[in-house]
CSV table of C-alpha atoms and ligand atoms in Angstrom, one decimal:
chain,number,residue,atom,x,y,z
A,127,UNK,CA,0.0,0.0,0.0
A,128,UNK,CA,1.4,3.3,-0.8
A,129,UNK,CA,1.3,6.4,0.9
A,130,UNK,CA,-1.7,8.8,0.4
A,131,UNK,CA,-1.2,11.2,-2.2
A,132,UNK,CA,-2.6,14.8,-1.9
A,133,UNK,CA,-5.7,16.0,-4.3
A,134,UNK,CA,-6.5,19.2,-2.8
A,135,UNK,CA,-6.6,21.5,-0.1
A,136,UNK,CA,-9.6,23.8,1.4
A,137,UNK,CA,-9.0,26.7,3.6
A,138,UNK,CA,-9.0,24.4,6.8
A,139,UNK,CA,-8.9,20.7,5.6
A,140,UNK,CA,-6.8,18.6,3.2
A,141,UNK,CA,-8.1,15.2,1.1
A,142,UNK,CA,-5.8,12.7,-0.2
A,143,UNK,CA,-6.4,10.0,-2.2
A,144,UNK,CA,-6.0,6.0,-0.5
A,145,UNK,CA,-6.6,4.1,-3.8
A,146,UNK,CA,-8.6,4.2,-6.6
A,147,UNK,CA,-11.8,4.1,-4.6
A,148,UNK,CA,-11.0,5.8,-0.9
A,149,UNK,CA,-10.5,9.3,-0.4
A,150,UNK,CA,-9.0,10.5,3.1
A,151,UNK,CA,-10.2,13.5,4.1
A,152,UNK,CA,-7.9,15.6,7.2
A,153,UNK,CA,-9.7,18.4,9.0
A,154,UNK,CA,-7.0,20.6,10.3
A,155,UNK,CA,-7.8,23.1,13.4
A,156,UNK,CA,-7.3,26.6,11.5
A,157,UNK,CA,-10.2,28.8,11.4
A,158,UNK,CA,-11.8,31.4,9.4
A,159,UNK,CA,-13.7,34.5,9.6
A,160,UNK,CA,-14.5,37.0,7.3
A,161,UNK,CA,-13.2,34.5,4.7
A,162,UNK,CA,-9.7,35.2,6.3
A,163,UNK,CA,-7.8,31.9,7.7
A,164,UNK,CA,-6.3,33.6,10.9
A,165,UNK,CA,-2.7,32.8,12.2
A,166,UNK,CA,-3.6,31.3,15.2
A,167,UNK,CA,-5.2,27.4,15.4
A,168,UNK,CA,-8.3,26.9,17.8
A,169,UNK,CA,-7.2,23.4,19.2
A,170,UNK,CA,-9.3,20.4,18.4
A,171,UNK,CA,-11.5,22.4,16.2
A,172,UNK,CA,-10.9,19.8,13.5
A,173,UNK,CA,-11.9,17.0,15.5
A,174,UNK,CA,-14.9,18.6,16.9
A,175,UNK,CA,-15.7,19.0,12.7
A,176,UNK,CA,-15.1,15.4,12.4
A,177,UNK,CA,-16.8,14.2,15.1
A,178,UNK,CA,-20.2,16.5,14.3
A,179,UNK,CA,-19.7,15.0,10.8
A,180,UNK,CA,-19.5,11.3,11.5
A,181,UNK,CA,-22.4,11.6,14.0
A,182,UNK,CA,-24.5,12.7,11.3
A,183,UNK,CA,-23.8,10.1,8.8
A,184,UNK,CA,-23.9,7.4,10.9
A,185,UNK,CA,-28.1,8.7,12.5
A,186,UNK,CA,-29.1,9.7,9.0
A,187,UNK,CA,-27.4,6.5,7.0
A,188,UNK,CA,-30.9,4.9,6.3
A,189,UNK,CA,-32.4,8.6,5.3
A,190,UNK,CA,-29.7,9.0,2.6
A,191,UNK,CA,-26.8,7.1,1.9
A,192,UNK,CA,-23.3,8.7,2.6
A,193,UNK,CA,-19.4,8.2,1.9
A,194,UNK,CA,-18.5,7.4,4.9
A,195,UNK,CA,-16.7,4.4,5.2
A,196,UNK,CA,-14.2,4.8,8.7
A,197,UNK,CA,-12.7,7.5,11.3
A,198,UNK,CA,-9.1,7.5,12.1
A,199,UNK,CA,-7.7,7.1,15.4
A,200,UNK,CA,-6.6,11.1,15.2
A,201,UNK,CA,-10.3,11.8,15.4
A,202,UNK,CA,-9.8,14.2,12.7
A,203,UNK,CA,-9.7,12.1,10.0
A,204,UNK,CA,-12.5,10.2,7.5
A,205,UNK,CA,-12.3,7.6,5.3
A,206,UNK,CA,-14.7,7.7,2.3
A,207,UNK,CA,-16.0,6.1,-0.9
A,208,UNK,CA,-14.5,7.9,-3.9
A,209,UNK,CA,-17.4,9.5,-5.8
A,210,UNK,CA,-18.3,11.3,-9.0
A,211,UNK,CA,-19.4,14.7,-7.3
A,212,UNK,CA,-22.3,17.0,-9.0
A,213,UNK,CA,-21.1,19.7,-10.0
A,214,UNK,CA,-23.5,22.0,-7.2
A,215,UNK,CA,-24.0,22.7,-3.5
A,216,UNK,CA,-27.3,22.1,-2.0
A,217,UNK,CA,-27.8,24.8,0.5
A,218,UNK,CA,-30.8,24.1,2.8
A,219,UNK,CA,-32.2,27.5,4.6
A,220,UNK,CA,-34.7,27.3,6.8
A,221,UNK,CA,-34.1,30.9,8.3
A,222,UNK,CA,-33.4,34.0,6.6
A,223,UNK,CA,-29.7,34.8,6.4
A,224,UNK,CA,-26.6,35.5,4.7
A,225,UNK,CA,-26.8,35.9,0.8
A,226,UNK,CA,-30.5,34.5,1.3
A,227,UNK,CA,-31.5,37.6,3.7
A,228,UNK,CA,-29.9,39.9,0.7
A,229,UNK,CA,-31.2,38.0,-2.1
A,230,UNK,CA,-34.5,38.2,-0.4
A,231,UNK,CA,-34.5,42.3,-0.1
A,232,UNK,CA,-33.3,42.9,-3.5
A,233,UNK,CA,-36.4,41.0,-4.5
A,234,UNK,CA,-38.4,38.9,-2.6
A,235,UNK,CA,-36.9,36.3,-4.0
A,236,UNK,CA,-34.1,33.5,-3.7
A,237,UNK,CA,-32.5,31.2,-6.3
A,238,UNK,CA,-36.2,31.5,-7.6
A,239,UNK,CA,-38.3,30.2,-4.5
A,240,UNK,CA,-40.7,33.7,-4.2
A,241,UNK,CA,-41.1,34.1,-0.1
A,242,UNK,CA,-44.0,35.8,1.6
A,243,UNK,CA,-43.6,39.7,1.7
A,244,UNK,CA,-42.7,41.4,5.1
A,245,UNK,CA,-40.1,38.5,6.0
A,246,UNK,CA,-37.5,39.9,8.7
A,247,UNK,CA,-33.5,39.8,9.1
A,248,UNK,CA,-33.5,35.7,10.4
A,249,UNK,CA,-37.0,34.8,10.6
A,250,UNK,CA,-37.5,31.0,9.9
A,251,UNK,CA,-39.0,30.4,6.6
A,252,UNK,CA,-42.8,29.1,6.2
A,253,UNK,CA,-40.3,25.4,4.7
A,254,UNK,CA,-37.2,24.3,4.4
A,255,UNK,CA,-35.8,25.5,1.1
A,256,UNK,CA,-32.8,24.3,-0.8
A,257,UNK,CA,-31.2,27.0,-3.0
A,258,UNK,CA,-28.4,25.6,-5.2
A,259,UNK,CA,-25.0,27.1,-5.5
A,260,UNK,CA,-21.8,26.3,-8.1
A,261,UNK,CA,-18.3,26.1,-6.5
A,262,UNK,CA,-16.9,29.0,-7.8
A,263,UNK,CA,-13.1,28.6,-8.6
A,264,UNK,CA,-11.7,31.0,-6.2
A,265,UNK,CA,-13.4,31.2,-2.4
A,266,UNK,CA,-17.2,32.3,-3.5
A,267,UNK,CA,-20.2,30.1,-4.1
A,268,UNK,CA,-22.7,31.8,-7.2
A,269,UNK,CA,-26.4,31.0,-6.2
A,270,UNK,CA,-28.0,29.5,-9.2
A,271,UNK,CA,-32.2,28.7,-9.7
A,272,UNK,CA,-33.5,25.0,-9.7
A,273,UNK,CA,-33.8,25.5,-12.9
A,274,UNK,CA,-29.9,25.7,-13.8
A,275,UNK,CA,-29.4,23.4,-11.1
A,276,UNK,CA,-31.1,20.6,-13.6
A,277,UNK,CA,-29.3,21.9,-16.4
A,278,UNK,CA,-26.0,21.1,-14.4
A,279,UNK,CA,-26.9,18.0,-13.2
A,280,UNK,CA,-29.5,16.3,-14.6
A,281,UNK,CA,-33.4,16.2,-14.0
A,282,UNK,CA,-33.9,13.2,-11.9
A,283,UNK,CA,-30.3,13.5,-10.2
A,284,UNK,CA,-31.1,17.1,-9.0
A,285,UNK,CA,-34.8,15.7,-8.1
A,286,UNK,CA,-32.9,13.0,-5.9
A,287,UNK,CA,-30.0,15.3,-4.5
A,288,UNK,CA,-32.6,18.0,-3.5
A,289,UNK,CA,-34.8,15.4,-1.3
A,290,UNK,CA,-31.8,14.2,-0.2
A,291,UNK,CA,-31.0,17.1,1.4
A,292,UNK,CA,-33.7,18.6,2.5
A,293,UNK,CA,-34.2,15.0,4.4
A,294,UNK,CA,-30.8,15.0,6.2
A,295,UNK,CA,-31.5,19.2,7.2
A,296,UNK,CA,-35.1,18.5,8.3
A,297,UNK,CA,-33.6,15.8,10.7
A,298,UNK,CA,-30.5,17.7,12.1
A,299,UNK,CA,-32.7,20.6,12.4
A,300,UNK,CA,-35.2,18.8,14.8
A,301,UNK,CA,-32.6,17.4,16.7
A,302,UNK,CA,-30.7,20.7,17.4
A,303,UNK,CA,-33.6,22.5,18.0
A,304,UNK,CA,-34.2,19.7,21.1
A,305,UNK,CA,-31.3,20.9,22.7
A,306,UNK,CA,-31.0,24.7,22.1
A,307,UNK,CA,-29.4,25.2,18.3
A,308,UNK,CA,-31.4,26.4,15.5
A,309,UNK,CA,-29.6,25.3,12.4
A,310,UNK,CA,-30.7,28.1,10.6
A,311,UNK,CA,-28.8,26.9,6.9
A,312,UNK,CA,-26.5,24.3,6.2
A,313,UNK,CA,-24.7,23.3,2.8
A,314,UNK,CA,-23.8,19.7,1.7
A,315,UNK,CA,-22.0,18.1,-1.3
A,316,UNK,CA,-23.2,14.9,-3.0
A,317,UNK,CA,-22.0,13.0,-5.3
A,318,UNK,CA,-23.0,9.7,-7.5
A,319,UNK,CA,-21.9,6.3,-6.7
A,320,UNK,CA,-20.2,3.1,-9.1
A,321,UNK,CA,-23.9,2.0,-8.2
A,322,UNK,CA,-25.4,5.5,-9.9
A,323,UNK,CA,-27.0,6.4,-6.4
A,324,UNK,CA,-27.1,9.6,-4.8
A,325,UNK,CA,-24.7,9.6,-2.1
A,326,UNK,CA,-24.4,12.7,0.7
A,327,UNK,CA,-20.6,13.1,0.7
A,328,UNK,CA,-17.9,15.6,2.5
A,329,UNK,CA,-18.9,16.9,5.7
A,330,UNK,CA,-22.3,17.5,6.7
A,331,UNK,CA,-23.8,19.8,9.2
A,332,UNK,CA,-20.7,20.9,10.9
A,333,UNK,CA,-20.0,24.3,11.8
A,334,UNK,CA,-18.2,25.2,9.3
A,335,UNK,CA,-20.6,24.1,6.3
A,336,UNK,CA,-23.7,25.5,8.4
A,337,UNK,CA,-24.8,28.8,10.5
A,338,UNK,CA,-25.6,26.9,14.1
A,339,UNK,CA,-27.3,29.7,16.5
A,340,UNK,CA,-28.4,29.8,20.0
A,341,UNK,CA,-31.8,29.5,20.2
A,342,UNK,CA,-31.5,30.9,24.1
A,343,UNK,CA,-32.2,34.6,22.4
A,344,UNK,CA,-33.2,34.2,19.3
A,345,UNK,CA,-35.0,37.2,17.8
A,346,UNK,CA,-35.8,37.7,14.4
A,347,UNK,CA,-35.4,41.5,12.9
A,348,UNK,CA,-31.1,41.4,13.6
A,349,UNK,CA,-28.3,38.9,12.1
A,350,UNK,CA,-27.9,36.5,14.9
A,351,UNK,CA,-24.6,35.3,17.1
A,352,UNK,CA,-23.0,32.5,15.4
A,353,UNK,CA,-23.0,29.8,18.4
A,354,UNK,CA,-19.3,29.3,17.8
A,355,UNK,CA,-17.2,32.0,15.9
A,356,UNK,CA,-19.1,35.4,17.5
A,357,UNK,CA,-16.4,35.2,20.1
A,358,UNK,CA,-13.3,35.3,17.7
A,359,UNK,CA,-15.4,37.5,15.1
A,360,UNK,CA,-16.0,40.1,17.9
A,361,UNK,CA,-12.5,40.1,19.3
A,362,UNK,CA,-11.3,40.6,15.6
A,363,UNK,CA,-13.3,43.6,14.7
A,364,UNK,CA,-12.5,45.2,18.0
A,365,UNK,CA,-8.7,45.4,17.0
A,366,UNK,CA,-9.5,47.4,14.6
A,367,UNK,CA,-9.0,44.7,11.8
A,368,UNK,CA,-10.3,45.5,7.9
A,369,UNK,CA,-11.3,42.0,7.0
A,370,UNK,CA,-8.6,42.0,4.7
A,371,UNK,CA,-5.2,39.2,4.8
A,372,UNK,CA,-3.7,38.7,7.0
A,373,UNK,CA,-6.0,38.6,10.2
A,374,UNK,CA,-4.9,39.0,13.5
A,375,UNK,CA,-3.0,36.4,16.1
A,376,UNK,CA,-5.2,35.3,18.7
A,377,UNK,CA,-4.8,36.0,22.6
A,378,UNK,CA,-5.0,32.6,24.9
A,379,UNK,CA,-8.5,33.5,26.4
A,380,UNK,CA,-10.0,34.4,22.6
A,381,UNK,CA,-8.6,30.3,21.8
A,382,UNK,CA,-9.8,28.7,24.7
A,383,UNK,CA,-13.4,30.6,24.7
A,384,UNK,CA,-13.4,29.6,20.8
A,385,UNK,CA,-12.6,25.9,21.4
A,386,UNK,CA,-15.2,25.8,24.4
A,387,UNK,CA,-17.9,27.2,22.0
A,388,UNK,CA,-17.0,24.1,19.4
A,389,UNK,CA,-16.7,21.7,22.4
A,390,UNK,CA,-20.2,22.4,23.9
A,391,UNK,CA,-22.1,22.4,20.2
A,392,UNK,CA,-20.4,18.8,19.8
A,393,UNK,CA,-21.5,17.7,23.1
A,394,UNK,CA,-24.8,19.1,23.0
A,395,UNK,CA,-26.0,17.8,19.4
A,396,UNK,CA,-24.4,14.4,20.3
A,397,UNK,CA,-24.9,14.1,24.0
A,398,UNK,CA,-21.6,12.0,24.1
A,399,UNK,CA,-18.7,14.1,26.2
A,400,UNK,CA,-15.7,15.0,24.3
A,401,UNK,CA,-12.9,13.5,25.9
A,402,UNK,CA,-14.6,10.3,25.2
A,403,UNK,CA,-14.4,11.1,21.4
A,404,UNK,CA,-10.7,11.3,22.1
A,405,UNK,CA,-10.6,8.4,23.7
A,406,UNK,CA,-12.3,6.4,20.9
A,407,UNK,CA,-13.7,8.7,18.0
A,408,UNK,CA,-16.0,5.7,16.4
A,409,UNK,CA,-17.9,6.5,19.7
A,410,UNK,CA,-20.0,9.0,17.1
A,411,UNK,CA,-21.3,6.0,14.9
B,238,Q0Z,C1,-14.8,16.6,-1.7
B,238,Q0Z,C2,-12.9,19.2,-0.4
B,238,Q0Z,C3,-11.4,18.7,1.4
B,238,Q0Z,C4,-10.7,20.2,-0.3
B,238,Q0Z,C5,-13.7,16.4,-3.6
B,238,Q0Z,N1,-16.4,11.3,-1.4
B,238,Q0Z,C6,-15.9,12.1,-2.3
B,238,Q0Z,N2,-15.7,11.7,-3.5
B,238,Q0Z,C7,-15.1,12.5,-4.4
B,238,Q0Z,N3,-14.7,13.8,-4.2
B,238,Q0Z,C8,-14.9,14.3,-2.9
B,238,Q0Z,C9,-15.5,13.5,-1.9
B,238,Q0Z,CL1,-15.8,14.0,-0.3
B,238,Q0Z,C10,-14.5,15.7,-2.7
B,238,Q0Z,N4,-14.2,17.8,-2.0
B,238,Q0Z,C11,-14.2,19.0,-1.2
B,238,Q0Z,C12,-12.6,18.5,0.7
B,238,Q0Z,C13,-10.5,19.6,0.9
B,238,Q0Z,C14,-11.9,20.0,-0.9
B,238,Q0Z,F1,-11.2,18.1,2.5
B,238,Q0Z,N5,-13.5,17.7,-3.1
């Protein structure tokens, strides 16, 4: 067996090839705001990512079938099945935000879905909608319509990867909503199997593909905290910082607030402590 051989690299997470048919996918513990990787790591950040992830493949493996095939003993790595990707992102908004919230006030409208008038800054939507996005080459997603979405992938595989989708949010939603998180949008990445079935793939609802708020004051009308990067967001803009590269190095109390916030969303979506995912990370399946 030879050694894995690197295909890419995201912002904060690397994927290698095992074989012909295994991917290995490395979530490292750098974070980003404002679409700036800052200097300093939050510790375990990565695993807290590939824990949140495995969790939900394993609970929503007979809603939609998914890549995942092992964890590694790091607890920040995943093995997966090698699959021919569509060529869009499936975001799933159930609550007004982000592009969606400026979409929405340019003109009622996003990626084509027309919304009731009057809708506020974060207000949950009357459904779930899923609101399709291509991978632009350099950092930002476009929003595309359904309608482009089939063009790009095919009428029934865009009919299968939208229900797909909508399933695994619907679930994740309720379940975070039972213990205090409103998963207000989350994106996932699917791909197409040897088989030709419709497989969730990458991460899924972590918080880094996904806005996870507090539902413990949640008020529509205002953006709302982002349950784990308001701390290092706020501490950023208080230096003074533009947004622009480089950000600024994090003080010790800014990293250890940040990797509480990531600690407590894992342990309260899963309801399994932490250390014991370090212990044994296929505690999560
Ligand atoms: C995921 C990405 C990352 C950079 C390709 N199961 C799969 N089969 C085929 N391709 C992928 C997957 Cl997950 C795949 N990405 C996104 C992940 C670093 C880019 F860790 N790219």
């Amino acid at each position: 067996m030879s050694d894995p051989v690197l295909l890419g690299s995201g912002k904060v997470r690397e994927i290698y090839a095992l074989d012909d048919d295994r991917l290995l996918l490395v979530a490292s513990d750098r974070i980003s705001t404002f679409d700036v990787v800052l200097p300093t790591p939050i510790p375990d950040k990565g695993r807290v990512l590939t824990g949140l992830s495995a969790f939900w493949f394993a609970r929503t493996r007979e809603i939609v079938p998914n890549h995942l095939l092992d964890l590694g003993d790091d607890g920040r790595s995943t093995v997966c099945r090698r699959l021919e990707m569509l060529p869009v992102e499936m975001v799933v908004r159930g609550y007004l935000s982000g592009s969606g919230w400026v979409d929405y006030q340019a003109g009622g409208k996003i990626c084509g879905h027309e919304l009731p008038a009057g809708l506020r800054e974060s207000e949950r939507l009357p459904e779930p909608i899923v609101t399709p996005a291509t991978k632009a080459a350099e950092g930002h997603d476009l929003n595309i319509d359904e309608d482009e979405a089939v063009r790009l992938c095919g009428r029934e595989r865009y009919a299968e990867a939208r229900e797909a989708a909508l399933a695994v949010y619907r679930f994740a939603a309720q379940h975070a909503e039972q213990r205090g998180i409103i998963l207000a949008d989350t994106k996932f990445e699917l791909g197409v199997d040897a088989d030709g079935c419709v497989t969730l793939a990458d991460e899924a609802v972590t918080p880094d593909s996904s806005r996870f708020w507090p539902a413990d004051g949640y008020a529509p009308g205002r953006p709302q905290p982002s349950f784990d990067k308001q701390f290092v967001r706020d501490w950023c803009l208080q230096t003074g910082w533009d947004r622009t590269y480089p950000g600024p190095e994090l003080p010790d109390d800014v990293v250890a607030g940040t990797r509480a916030r990531y600690v407590e969303a894992f342990e309260r979506l899963t309801e399994i402590e932490f250390d014991r995912y370090l212990a044994d990370p296929k505690v999560v399946l």
